Amino acid sequence: MAEEELVLREVRDRVGIITLNNPKKLNSLSEALVGGVIGALDEFRAGRVPVVVMRAPAGQKVWSAGHDVKELPRKNRDPLGYFDSLENLLRAVEEYPGPVIAMVHGSVWGGACDLIMTCDMVIADETAAFAMTPAKLGVPYNASGILHFMNRLPINIAKEMFFTAELMPAERAHRVGIVNHLVGSDQLEEFTFKLAKVITTRSALSIEVIKEQFRIFSKAYPLSPSVFERIQGLRRRVYDSHDYEEAISAFLEKRQPVFKGE
Ligand code: LCV
């Protein structure tokens, strides 16, 4: 599928709508699909669209299966480097000069869960569920991703998500703060667009600068060079490990991984 078909884009009453449109691949965040989303955000930015809703097609069991595992390096390379497609996508959402609202029906996995935590708000229905999966795939994750969770959740909840990689159902996700509003699936679209429409009546200039202040302060963590280098060294130990290579192979071979802790 061409990039634009993987992602549908439209503007309705000044609300930009981005639909992840590759249900055959469970909307896994491939480079091509990510390129389509970033392209849509760039187009909306050029058109001064004040608010964006990101969604999957109605009725899908899976909102997004996360990073396309088939595109992850098999070994000896950082799977989530600064210039990798998932990271480019997360920055594009953070830097969009207006709210990006995730409208969620279905399950959300791994990098897509980070995408949700990077969106400015989340509106979900009872079918939504959220899993953070690096520990299943032997991935060390990365500092900015972990900060997305620390900025939104009590640290013990964030740790539970990363350490168990279990699906968190919608009701609990709402209770702990991942989801702003939990509504019935028959009201999800109407509720989301009503909230987005309210935002279109506010000062877009004021919202743009307020959002940028939130972004700056949510990342305001001074790190000494040696701490930065230690984190990079620790992460490299993971993505150079047997466990990382085993986890990716096991996923592709549809079997359970056998971790050795090395
Ligand atoms: C490529 C896929 C994927 C997929 N990539 O359908 O956050 S991190 O660090 O972990 C980061 C690295 C990351 O985001 O990793 C990916 C994390 N995602 C997951 O762990 C979800 C993996 N997928 C699943 O658990 C299941 O597919 C779910 C529960 C989402 C749906 O299950 P269902 O039985 O409905 P299948 O598993 O049969 O998947 C249908 C096809 O999509 C592929 C999968 O391999 C299968 O391919 P084939 O048709 O070739 O068999 N697929 C699913 N997820 N993330 N490919």
PDB file of C-alpha atoms and ligand atoms in Angstrom:
ATOM      1  CA  MET A   1       0.000   0.000   0.000  1.00  0.00           C
ATOM      2  CA  ALA A   2       1.214   3.481  -0.797  1.00  0.00           C
ATOM      3  CA  GLU A   3       2.127   5.594   2.219  1.00  0.00           C
ATOM      4  CA  GLU A   4      -0.939   7.809   1.961  1.00  0.00           C
ATOM      5  CA  GLU A   5      -3.333   4.800   1.951  1.00  0.00           C
ATOM      6  CA  LEU A   6      -1.765   3.477   5.160  1.00  0.00           C
ATOM      7  CA  VAL A   7      -2.876   6.703   6.788  1.00  0.00           C
ATOM      8  CA  LEU A   8      -6.085   8.557   5.988  1.00  0.00           C
ATOM      9  CA  ARG A   9      -6.284  12.269   6.643  1.00  0.00           C
ATOM     10  CA  GLU A  10      -9.168  14.731   6.592  1.00  0.00           C
ATOM     11  CA  VAL A  11     -10.175  18.031   8.181  1.00  0.00           C
ATOM     12  CA  ARG A  12     -13.718  18.324   9.566  1.00  0.00           C
ATOM     13  CA  ASP A  13     -14.805  21.683  11.088  1.00  0.00           C
ATOM     14  CA  ARG A  14     -11.104  22.647  11.623  1.00  0.00           C
ATOM     15  CA  VAL A  15     -10.404  19.303  13.394  1.00  0.00           C
ATOM     16  CA  GLY A  16      -7.683  17.262  11.683  1.00  0.00           C
ATOM     17  CA  ILE A  17      -8.356  13.517  11.632  1.00  0.00           C
ATOM     18  CA  ILE A  18      -5.535  11.004  11.154  1.00  0.00           C
ATOM     19  CA  THR A  19      -6.674   7.395  10.739  1.00  0.00           C
ATOM     20  CA  LEU A  20      -4.075   4.632  11.054  1.00  0.00           C
ATOM     21  CA  ASN A  21      -5.330   2.540   8.177  1.00  0.00           C
ATOM     22  CA  ASN A  22      -3.386  -0.737   7.960  1.00  0.00           C
ATOM     23  CA  PRO A  23      -5.656  -3.173   9.846  1.00  0.00           C
ATOM     24  CA  LYS A  24      -4.135  -6.099   7.962  1.00  0.00           C
ATOM     25  CA  LYS A  25      -0.906  -5.385   9.820  1.00  0.00           C
ATOM     26  CA  LEU A  26      -2.775  -4.345  12.968  1.00  0.00           C
ATOM     27  CA  ASN A  27      -1.621  -0.770  12.367  1.00  0.00           C
ATOM     28  CA  SER A  28       1.910  -1.773  13.414  1.00  0.00           C
ATOM     29  CA  LEU A  29       4.097   1.325  13.344  1.00  0.00           C
ATOM     30  CA  SER A  30       6.156   0.558  10.259  1.00  0.00           C
ATOM     31  CA  GLU A  31       8.383   3.220   8.721  1.00  0.00           C
ATOM     32  CA  ALA A  32       5.846   3.635   5.928  1.00  0.00           C
ATOM     33  CA  LEU A  33       2.869   4.085   8.243  1.00  0.00           C
ATOM     34  CA  VAL A  34       4.857   6.457  10.479  1.00  0.00           C
ATOM     35  CA  GLY A  35       5.841   8.438   7.372  1.00  0.00           C
ATOM     36  CA  GLY A  36       2.168   8.803   6.524  1.00  0.00           C
ATOM     37  CA  VAL A  37       1.300  10.082  10.008  1.00  0.00           C
ATOM     38  CA  ILE A  38       4.168  12.591  10.026  1.00  0.00           C
ATOM     39  CA  GLY A  39       3.135  13.707   6.530  1.00  0.00           C
ATOM     40  CA  ALA A  40      -0.418  14.282   7.734  1.00  0.00           C
ATOM     41  CA  LEU A  41       0.794  16.293  10.729  1.00  0.00           C
ATOM     42  CA  ASP A  42       3.000  18.410   8.440  1.00  0.00           C
ATOM     43  CA  GLU A  43       0.040  19.054   6.131  1.00  0.00           C
ATOM     44  CA  PHE A  44      -2.202  20.022   9.061  1.00  0.00           C
ATOM     45  CA  ARG A  45       0.528  22.292  10.441  1.00  0.00           C
ATOM     46  CA  ALA A  46       0.808  24.038   7.043  1.00  0.00           C
ATOM     47  CA  GLY A  47      -2.963  24.398   7.014  1.00  0.00           C
ATOM     48  CA  ARG A  48      -2.936  25.803  10.588  1.00  0.00           C
ATOM     49  CA  VAL A  49      -5.296  23.072  11.800  1.00  0.00           C
ATOM     50  CA  PRO A  50      -5.682  23.829  15.547  1.00  0.00           C
ATOM     51  CA  VAL A  51      -6.380  20.321  16.878  1.00  0.00           C
ATOM     52  CA  VAL A  52      -5.835  16.762  15.651  1.00  0.00           C
ATOM     53  CA  VAL A  53      -7.586  13.475  16.454  1.00  0.00           C
ATOM     54  CA  MET A  54      -5.574  10.293  15.878  1.00  0.00           C
ATOM     55  CA  ARG A  55      -7.626   7.108  15.510  1.00  0.00           C
ATOM     56  CA  ALA A  56      -7.910   3.651  13.977  1.00  0.00           C
ATOM     57  CA  PRO A  57     -10.790   2.639  11.697  1.00  0.00           C
ATOM     58  CA  ALA A  58     -14.018   1.960  13.643  1.00  0.00           C
ATOM     59  CA  GLY A  59     -14.483  -1.478  15.110  1.00  0.00           C
ATOM     60  CA  GLN A  60     -10.875  -2.685  15.023  1.00  0.00           C
ATOM     61  CA  LYS A  61      -9.849  -5.089  17.829  1.00  0.00           C
ATOM     62  CA  VAL A  62      -6.328  -3.599  17.768  1.00  0.00           C
ATOM     63  CA  TRP A  63      -5.729   0.184  17.672  1.00  0.00           C
ATOM     64  CA  SER A  64      -2.044  -0.453  16.974  1.00  0.00           C
ATOM     65  CA  ALA A  65       0.246  -3.441  17.619  1.00  0.00           C
ATOM     66  CA  GLY A  66       3.178  -1.078  18.237  1.00  0.00           C
ATOM     67  CA  HIS A  67       6.561  -0.972  16.525  1.00  0.00           C
ATOM     68  CA  ASP A  68       6.699  -3.227  13.467  1.00  0.00           C
ATOM     69  CA  VAL A  69       8.857  -5.964  14.990  1.00  0.00           C
ATOM     70  CA  LYS A  70       9.918  -7.052  11.516  1.00  0.00           C
ATOM     71  CA  GLU A  71      11.651  -3.674  11.168  1.00  0.00           C
ATOM     72  CA  LEU A  72      13.556  -3.921  14.445  1.00  0.00           C
ATOM     73  CA  PRO A  73      17.302  -4.581  14.132  1.00  0.00           C
ATOM     74  CA  ARG A  74      18.017  -8.277  14.824  1.00  0.00           C
ATOM     75  CA  LYS A  75      21.007  -7.474  17.063  1.00  0.00           C
ATOM     76  CA  ASN A  76      23.830  -5.109  17.971  1.00  0.00           C
ATOM     77  CA  ARG A  77      21.990  -1.868  17.137  1.00  0.00           C
ATOM     78  CA  ASP A  78      19.912   0.466  19.236  1.00  0.00           C
ATOM     79  CA  PRO A  79      16.289  -0.425  18.316  1.00  0.00           C
ATOM     80  CA  LEU A  80      14.985   2.958  19.490  1.00  0.00           C
ATOM     81  CA  GLY A  81      17.625   5.464  18.447  1.00  0.00           C
ATOM     82  CA  TYR A  82      16.946   9.174  18.235  1.00  0.00           C
ATOM     83  CA  PHE A  83      16.428   9.150  14.450  1.00  0.00           C
ATOM     84  CA  ASP A  84      14.414   5.912  14.257  1.00  0.00           C
ATOM     85  CA  SER A  85      10.901   6.206  12.852  1.00  0.00           C
ATOM     86  CA  LEU A  86       9.032   5.660  16.141  1.00  0.00           C
ATOM     87  CA  GLU A  87      11.061   8.411  17.825  1.00  0.00           C
ATOM     88  CA  ASN A  88      10.504  10.766  14.880  1.00  0.00           C
ATOM     89  CA  LEU A  89       6.763  10.112  15.229  1.00  0.00           C
ATOM     90  CA  LEU A  90       6.696  10.806  18.971  1.00  0.00           C
ATOM     91  CA  ARG A  91       8.574  14.093  18.477  1.00  0.00           C
ATOM     92  CA  ALA A  92       6.234  15.093  15.637  1.00  0.00           C
ATOM     93  CA  VAL A  93       3.264  14.661  17.993  1.00  0.00           C
ATOM     94  CA  GLU A  94       4.985  16.532  20.846  1.00  0.00           C
ATOM     95  CA  GLU A  95       5.990  19.366  18.541  1.00  0.00           C
ATOM     96  CA  TYR A  96       2.655  19.732  16.746  1.00  0.00           C
ATOM     97  CA  PRO A  97       1.488  23.313  17.563  1.00  0.00           C
ATOM     98  CA  GLY A  98      -1.892  22.172  18.887  1.00  0.00           C
ATOM     99  CA  PRO A  99      -3.421  19.328  20.898  1.00  0.00           C
ATOM    100  CA  VAL A 100      -3.184  15.819  19.426  1.00  0.00           C
ATOM    101  CA  ILE A 101      -5.973  13.700  20.902  1.00  0.00           C
ATOM    102  CA  ALA A 102      -5.789   9.895  20.756  1.00  0.00           C
ATOM    103  CA  MET A 103      -9.227   8.345  20.238  1.00  0.00           C
ATOM    104  CA  VAL A 104      -8.873   4.710  21.266  1.00  0.00           C
ATOM    105  CA  HIS A 105     -11.025   1.701  20.507  1.00  0.00           C
ATOM    106  CA  GLY A 106      -9.107  -1.605  20.785  1.00  0.00           C
ATOM    107  CA  SER A 107      -5.761  -2.660  22.230  1.00  0.00           C
ATOM    108  CA  VAL A 108      -2.593  -0.578  22.141  1.00  0.00           C
ATOM    109  CA  TRP A 109       0.872  -2.198  22.335  1.00  0.00           C
ATOM    110  CA  GLY A 110       4.448  -1.115  23.010  1.00  0.00           C
ATOM    111  CA  GLY A 111       5.570   1.851  20.919  1.00  0.00           C
ATOM    112  CA  ALA A 112       1.912   2.654  20.215  1.00  0.00           C
ATOM    113  CA  CYS A 113       1.359   2.825  23.990  1.00  0.00           C
ATOM    114  CA  ASP A 114       4.218   5.336  24.117  1.00  0.00           C
ATOM    115  CA  LEU A 115       2.492   7.186  21.263  1.00  0.00           C
ATOM    116  CA  ILE A 116      -0.693   7.360  23.338  1.00  0.00           C
ATOM    117  CA  MET A 117       1.291   8.648  26.344  1.00  0.00           C
ATOM    118  CA  THR A 118       2.822  11.284  24.053  1.00  0.00           C
ATOM    119  CA  CYS A 119      -0.525  12.496  22.730  1.00  0.00           C
ATOM    120  CA  ASP A 120      -1.904  15.418  24.683  1.00  0.00           C
ATOM    121  CA  MET A 121      -5.112  13.641  25.693  1.00  0.00           C
ATOM    122  CA  VAL A 122      -6.650  10.177  25.404  1.00  0.00           C
ATOM    123  CA  ILE A 123     -10.354   9.450  24.943  1.00  0.00           C
ATOM    124  CA  ALA A 124     -11.124   5.730  25.047  1.00  0.00           C
ATOM    125  CA  ASP A 125     -13.998   3.305  25.142  1.00  0.00           C
ATOM    126  CA  GLU A 126     -14.471   0.076  27.073  1.00  0.00           C
ATOM    127  CA  THR A 127     -12.633  -1.994  24.455  1.00  0.00           C
ATOM    128  CA  ALA A 128      -9.392  -0.053  24.932  1.00  0.00           C
ATOM    129  CA  ALA A 129      -6.449  -1.732  26.651  1.00  0.00           C
ATOM    130  CA  PHE A 130      -2.791  -0.715  26.973  1.00  0.00           C
ATOM    131  CA  ALA A 131       0.383  -2.846  27.181  1.00  0.00           C
ATOM    132  CA  MET A 132       4.012  -1.681  27.453  1.00  0.00           C
ATOM    133  CA  THR A 133       6.080  -4.496  26.009  1.00  0.00           C
ATOM    134  CA  PRO A 134       9.872  -3.838  25.931  1.00  0.00           C
ATOM    135  CA  ALA A 135      10.478  -6.496  28.605  1.00  0.00           C
ATOM    136  CA  LYS A 136       8.756  -9.035  26.328  1.00  0.00           C
ATOM    137  CA  LEU A 137      11.034  -8.125  23.442  1.00  0.00           C
ATOM    138  CA  GLY A 138      14.312  -7.730  25.312  1.00  0.00           C
ATOM    139  CA  VAL A 139      14.353  -4.002  24.507  1.00  0.00           C
ATOM    140  CA  PRO A 140      15.980  -1.529  26.971  1.00  0.00           C
ATOM    141  CA  TYR A 141      13.553   1.180  25.951  1.00  0.00           C
ATOM    142  CA  ASN A 142      14.873   4.749  26.156  1.00  0.00           C
ATOM    143  CA  ALA A 143      14.969   7.829  28.386  1.00  0.00           C
ATOM    144  CA  SER A 144      12.407   9.976  26.565  1.00  0.00           C
ATOM    145  CA  GLY A 145       9.966   7.058  26.389  1.00  0.00           C
ATOM    146  CA  ILE A 146      10.273   6.290  30.082  1.00  0.00           C
ATOM    147  CA  LEU A 147       9.770   9.997  30.818  1.00  0.00           C
ATOM    148  CA  HIS A 148       6.485   9.935  28.874  1.00  0.00           C
ATOM    149  CA  PHE A 149       5.201   7.385  31.387  1.00  0.00           C
ATOM    150  CA  MET A 150       6.764   9.027  34.465  1.00  0.00           C
ATOM    151  CA  ASN A 151       5.190  12.348  33.536  1.00  0.00           C
ATOM    152  CA  ARG A 152       1.741  10.850  33.353  1.00  0.00           C
ATOM    153  CA  LEU A 153       1.609   8.050  35.902  1.00  0.00           C
ATOM    154  CA  PRO A 154       2.633   7.343  39.473  1.00  0.00           C
ATOM    155  CA  ILE A 155       6.031   5.655  39.101  1.00  0.00           C
ATOM    156  CA  ASN A 156       4.809   2.384  40.637  1.00  0.00           C
ATOM    157  CA  ILE A 157       2.085   2.134  37.963  1.00  0.00           C
ATOM    158  CA  ALA A 158       4.576   2.962  35.207  1.00  0.00           C
ATOM    159  CA  LYS A 159       6.926   0.282  36.569  1.00  0.00           C
ATOM    160  CA  GLU A 160       4.111  -2.284  36.713  1.00  0.00           C
ATOM    161  CA  MET A 161       3.337  -1.621  33.019  1.00  0.00           C
ATOM    162  CA  PHE A 162       6.995  -1.995  31.969  1.00  0.00           C
ATOM    163  CA  PHE A 163       7.802  -4.950  34.270  1.00  0.00           C
ATOM    164  CA  THR A 164       4.708  -7.045  33.531  1.00  0.00           C
ATOM    165  CA  ALA A 165       4.051  -6.035  29.881  1.00  0.00           C
ATOM    166  CA  GLU A 166       0.466  -7.047  30.638  1.00  0.00           C
ATOM    167  CA  LEU A 167      -2.588  -5.422  29.023  1.00  0.00           C
ATOM    168  CA  MET A 168      -4.195  -2.842  31.285  1.00  0.00           C
ATOM    169  CA  PRO A 169      -7.963  -2.727  30.705  1.00  0.00           C
ATOM    170  CA  ALA A 170      -9.752   0.529  29.948  1.00  0.00           C
ATOM    171  CA  GLU A 171     -11.373   1.011  33.339  1.00  0.00           C
ATOM    172  CA  ARG A 172      -8.045   0.786  35.215  1.00  0.00           C
ATOM    173  CA  ALA A 173      -6.298   2.885  32.533  1.00  0.00           C
ATOM    174  CA  HIS A 174      -8.864   5.589  33.216  1.00  0.00           C
ATOM    175  CA  ARG A 175      -8.461   5.256  36.978  1.00  0.00           C
ATOM    176  CA  VAL A 176      -4.660   5.577  36.891  1.00  0.00           C
ATOM    177  CA  GLY A 177      -4.725   8.496  34.454  1.00  0.00           C
ATOM    178  CA  ILE A 178      -3.751   7.131  31.034  1.00  0.00           C
ATOM    179  CA  VAL A 179      -7.242   7.911  29.753  1.00  0.00           C
ATOM    180  CA  ASN A 180      -8.800  11.371  30.187  1.00  0.00           C
ATOM    181  CA  HIS A 181     -12.354  10.211  29.472  1.00  0.00           C
ATOM    182  CA  LEU A 182     -13.729   6.652  29.287  1.00  0.00           C
ATOM    183  CA  VAL A 183     -16.956   6.619  27.266  1.00  0.00           C
ATOM    184  CA  GLY A 184     -19.197   3.966  25.696  1.00  0.00           C
ATOM    185  CA  SER A 185     -18.009   2.836  22.258  1.00  0.00           C
ATOM    186  CA  ASP A 186     -21.236   4.209  20.747  1.00  0.00           C
ATOM    187  CA  GLN A 187     -20.360   7.688  22.080  1.00  0.00           C
ATOM    188  CA  LEU A 188     -16.598   7.650  21.458  1.00  0.00           C
ATOM    189  CA  GLU A 189     -16.579   9.585  18.190  1.00  0.00           C
ATOM    190  CA  GLU A 190     -19.209  12.135  19.231  1.00  0.00           C
ATOM    191  CA  PHE A 191     -17.560  12.774  22.603  1.00  0.00           C
ATOM    192  CA  THR A 192     -14.074  13.128  21.088  1.00  0.00           C
ATOM    193  CA  PHE A 193     -15.140  15.515  18.346  1.00  0.00           C
ATOM    194  CA  LYS A 194     -17.212  17.590  20.753  1.00  0.00           C
ATOM    195  CA  LEU A 195     -14.140  18.075  22.954  1.00  0.00           C
ATOM    196  CA  ALA A 196     -11.968  18.828  19.915  1.00  0.00           C
ATOM    197  CA  LYS A 197     -14.495  21.383  18.662  1.00  0.00           C
ATOM    198  CA  VAL A 198     -14.373  23.231  22.001  1.00  0.00           C
ATOM    199  CA  ILE A 199     -10.600  23.534  21.559  1.00  0.00           C
ATOM    200  CA  THR A 200     -11.055  25.016  18.060  1.00  0.00           C
ATOM    201  CA  THR A 201     -12.962  27.907  19.683  1.00  0.00           C
ATOM    202  CA  ARG A 202     -10.016  28.813  21.942  1.00  0.00           C
ATOM    203  CA  SER A 203      -6.923  30.871  21.081  1.00  0.00           C
ATOM    204  CA  ALA A 204      -4.715  28.587  18.965  1.00  0.00           C
ATOM    205  CA  LEU A 205      -1.739  30.908  19.577  1.00  0.00           C
ATOM    206  CA  SER A 206      -2.142  30.653  23.339  1.00  0.00           C
ATOM    207  CA  ILE A 207      -2.584  26.869  23.207  1.00  0.00           C
ATOM    208  CA  GLU A 208       0.491  26.468  20.978  1.00  0.00           C
ATOM    209  CA  VAL A 209       2.720  28.303  23.450  1.00  0.00           C
ATOM    210  CA  ILE A 210       1.175  26.603  26.492  1.00  0.00           C
ATOM    211  CA  LYS A 211       1.703  23.178  24.875  1.00  0.00           C
ATOM    212  CA  GLU A 212       5.361  24.055  24.119  1.00  0.00           C
ATOM    213  CA  GLN A 213       5.894  25.091  27.765  1.00  0.00           C
ATOM    214  CA  PHE A 214       4.427  21.743  28.895  1.00  0.00           C
ATOM    215  CA  ARG A 215       6.819  19.975  26.489  1.00  0.00           C
ATOM    216  CA  ILE A 216       9.889  21.887  27.691  1.00  0.00           C
ATOM    217  CA  PHE A 217       9.181  21.502  31.398  1.00  0.00           C
ATOM    218  CA  SER A 218       8.201  17.816  31.083  1.00  0.00           C
ATOM    219  CA  LYS A 219      11.722  17.130  29.770  1.00  0.00           C
ATOM    220  CA  ALA A 220      13.613  19.454  32.123  1.00  0.00           C
ATOM    221  CA  TYR A 221      15.923  16.864  33.701  1.00  0.00           C
ATOM    222  CA  PRO A 222      19.607  17.916  33.947  1.00  0.00           C
ATOM    223  CA  LEU A 223      21.878  14.929  33.300  1.00  0.00           C
ATOM    224  CA  SER A 224      25.645  14.925  33.758  1.00  0.00           C
ATOM    225  CA  PRO A 225      27.649  13.589  30.781  1.00  0.00           C
ATOM    226  CA  SER A 226      28.767  10.565  32.798  1.00  0.00           C
ATOM    227  CA  VAL A 227      25.156   9.722  33.745  1.00  0.00           C
ATOM    228  CA  PHE A 228      24.122  10.053  30.090  1.00  0.00           C
ATOM    229  CA  GLU A 229      27.022   7.839  29.008  1.00  0.00           C
ATOM    230  CA  ARG A 230      26.200   5.256  31.693  1.00  0.00           C
ATOM    231  CA  ILE A 231      22.583   5.046  30.514  1.00  0.00           C
ATOM    232  CA  GLN A 232      23.778   4.550  26.935  1.00  0.00           C
ATOM    233  CA  GLY A 233      26.200   1.864  28.091  1.00  0.00           C
ATOM    234  CA  LEU A 234      23.513   0.059  30.100  1.00  0.00           C
ATOM    235  CA  ARG A 235      21.100   0.187  27.143  1.00  0.00           C
ATOM    236  CA  ARG A 236      23.783  -1.151  24.800  1.00  0.00           C
ATOM    237  CA  ARG A 237      24.357  -4.095  27.121  1.00  0.00           C
ATOM    238  CA  VAL A 238      20.679  -4.992  26.547  1.00  0.00           C
ATOM    239  CA  TYR A 239      20.389  -4.557  22.803  1.00  0.00           C
ATOM    240  CA  ASP A 240      23.752  -6.357  22.323  1.00  0.00           C
ATOM    241  CA  SER A 241      22.512  -9.259  24.471  1.00  0.00           C
ATOM    242  CA  HIS A 242      21.435 -12.801  23.720  1.00  0.00           C
ATOM    243  CA  ASP A 243      18.068 -11.957  25.281  1.00  0.00           C
ATOM    244  CA  TYR A 244      17.317  -9.183  22.785  1.00  0.00           C
ATOM    245  CA  GLU A 245      18.235 -11.335  19.787  1.00  0.00           C
ATOM    246  CA  GLU A 246      16.306 -14.296  21.270  1.00  0.00           C
ATOM    247  CA  ALA A 247      13.189 -12.211  21.923  1.00  0.00           C
ATOM    248  CA  ILE A 248      13.033 -10.841  18.371  1.00  0.00           C
ATOM    249  CA  SER A 249      13.655 -14.296  16.869  1.00  0.00           C
ATOM    250  CA  ALA A 250      11.025 -15.859  19.140  1.00  0.00           C
ATOM    251  CA  PHE A 251       8.464 -13.259  18.095  1.00  0.00           C
ATOM    252  CA  LEU A 252       9.137 -13.836  14.411  1.00  0.00           C
ATOM    253  CA  GLU A 253       9.116 -17.634  14.917  1.00  0.00           C
ATOM    254  CA  LYS A 254       5.879 -17.362  16.943  1.00  0.00           C
ATOM    255  CA  ARG A 255       7.290 -19.094  20.020  1.00  0.00           C
ATOM    256  CA  GLN A 256       7.981 -18.080  23.628  1.00  0.00           C
ATOM    257  CA  PRO A 257      11.470 -16.595  24.183  1.00  0.00           C
ATOM    258  CA  VAL A 258      13.924 -18.329  26.544  1.00  0.00           C
ATOM    259  CA  PHE A 259      15.719 -15.545  28.411  1.00  0.00           C
ATOM    260  CA  LYS A 260      19.156 -16.165  29.996  1.00  0.00           C
ATOM    261  CA  GLY A 261      19.732 -12.746  31.563  1.00  0.00           C
ATOM    262  CA  GLU A 262      22.751 -12.111  29.298  1.00  0.00           C
TER     263      GLU A 262
HETATM  264  C1  LCV B   1       4.952  -6.843  13.250  1.00  0.00           C
HETATM  265  C2  LCV B   1       3.027  -7.911  13.916  1.00  0.00           C
HETATM  266  C3  LCV B   1       2.994  -7.173  15.113  1.00  0.00           C
HETATM  267  C4  LCV B   1       4.031  -6.215  15.332  1.00  0.00           C
HETATM  268  N1  LCV B   1       4.991  -6.103  14.383  1.00  0.00           N
HETATM  269  O1  LCV B   1      -3.199 -11.390  15.554  1.00  0.00           O
HETATM  270  O2  LCV B   1       7.657  -1.074  23.148  1.00  0.00           O
HETATM  271  S1  LCV B   1       8.635  -2.034  22.659  1.00  0.00           S
HETATM  272  O3  LCV B   1       9.981  -1.749  23.146  1.00  0.00           O
HETATM  273  O4  LCV B   1       8.220  -3.404  22.951  1.00  0.00           O
HETATM  274  C5  LCV B   1       8.643  -1.885  20.922  1.00  0.00           C
HETATM  275  C6  LCV B   1       9.848  -2.561  20.354  1.00  0.00           C
HETATM  276  C7  LCV B   1       7.366  -2.386  20.327  1.00  0.00           C
HETATM  277  O5  LCV B   1       6.419  -1.661  20.136  1.00  0.00           O
HETATM  278  O6  LCV B   1       7.347  -3.759  20.032  1.00  0.00           O
HETATM  279  C8  LCV B   1       6.083  -4.273  19.512  1.00  0.00           C
HETATM  280  C9  LCV B   1       5.175  -4.536  20.701  1.00  0.00           C
HETATM  281  N2  LCV B   1       3.939  -5.170  20.248  1.00  0.00           N
HETATM  282  C10 LCV B   1       3.439  -6.305  20.747  1.00  0.00           C
HETATM  283  O7  LCV B   1       4.024  -6.937  21.650  1.00  0.00           O
HETATM  284  C11 LCV B   1       2.136  -6.839  20.144  1.00  0.00           C
HETATM  285  C12 LCV B   1       2.465  -8.080  19.314  1.00  0.00           C
HETATM  286  N3  LCV B   1       1.231  -8.615  18.697  1.00  0.00           N
HETATM  287  C13 LCV B   1       0.363  -9.380  19.412  1.00  0.00           C
HETATM  288  O8  LCV B   1       0.516  -9.642  20.621  1.00  0.00           O
HETATM  289  C14 LCV B   1      -0.846  -9.871  18.647  1.00  0.00           C
HETATM  290  O9  LCV B   1      -0.573  -9.726  17.252  1.00  0.00           O
HETATM  291  C15 LCV B   1      -2.106  -9.054  19.000  1.00  0.00           C
HETATM  292  C16 LCV B   1      -2.557  -9.395  20.450  1.00  0.00           C
HETATM  293  C17 LCV B   1      -1.838  -7.543  18.856  1.00  0.00           C
HETATM  294  C18 LCV B   1      -3.230  -9.455  18.003  1.00  0.00           C
HETATM  295  O10 LCV B   1      -3.346 -10.868  18.030  1.00  0.00           O
HETATM  296  P1  LCV B   1      -4.106 -11.589  16.849  1.00  0.00           P
HETATM  297  O11 LCV B   1      -4.141 -13.033  17.229  1.00  0.00           O
HETATM  298  O12 LCV B   1      -5.359 -10.865  16.569  1.00  0.00           O
HETATM  299  P2  LCV B   1      -1.825 -12.158  15.248  1.00  0.00           P
HETATM  300  O13 LCV B   1      -0.987 -12.242  16.465  1.00  0.00           O
HETATM  301  O14 LCV B   1      -2.120 -13.413  14.516  1.00  0.00           O
HETATM  302  O15 LCV B   1      -1.111 -11.112  14.266  1.00  0.00           O
HETATM  303  C19 LCV B   1      -1.550 -10.963  12.910  1.00  0.00           C
HETATM  304  C20 LCV B   1      -0.293 -10.727  12.099  1.00  0.00           C
HETATM  305  O16 LCV B   1       0.284  -9.460  12.476  1.00  0.00           O
HETATM  306  C21 LCV B   1       1.625  -9.669  12.900  1.00  0.00           C
HETATM  307  C22 LCV B   1       1.672 -11.093  13.414  1.00  0.00           C
HETATM  308  O17 LCV B   1       2.994 -11.585  13.395  1.00  0.00           O
HETATM  309  C23 LCV B   1       0.776 -11.781  12.397  1.00  0.00           C
HETATM  310  O18 LCV B   1       1.562 -11.914  11.211  1.00  0.00           O
HETATM  311  P3  LCV B   1       1.318 -13.157  10.207  1.00  0.00           P
HETATM  312  O19 LCV B   1      -0.040 -12.861   9.611  1.00  0.00           O
HETATM  313  O20 LCV B   1       2.465 -13.063   9.262  1.00  0.00           O
HETATM  314  O21 LCV B   1       1.323 -14.393  11.090  1.00  0.00           O
HETATM  315  N4  LCV B   1       1.965  -8.727  13.956  1.00  0.00           N
HETATM  316  C24 LCV B   1       1.296  -8.523  15.106  1.00  0.00           C
HETATM  317  N5  LCV B   1       1.903  -7.587  15.835  1.00  0.00           N
HETATM  318  N6  LCV B   1       4.083  -5.463  16.420  1.00  0.00           N
HETATM  319  N7  LCV B   1       3.990  -7.767  12.982  1.00  0.00           N
END
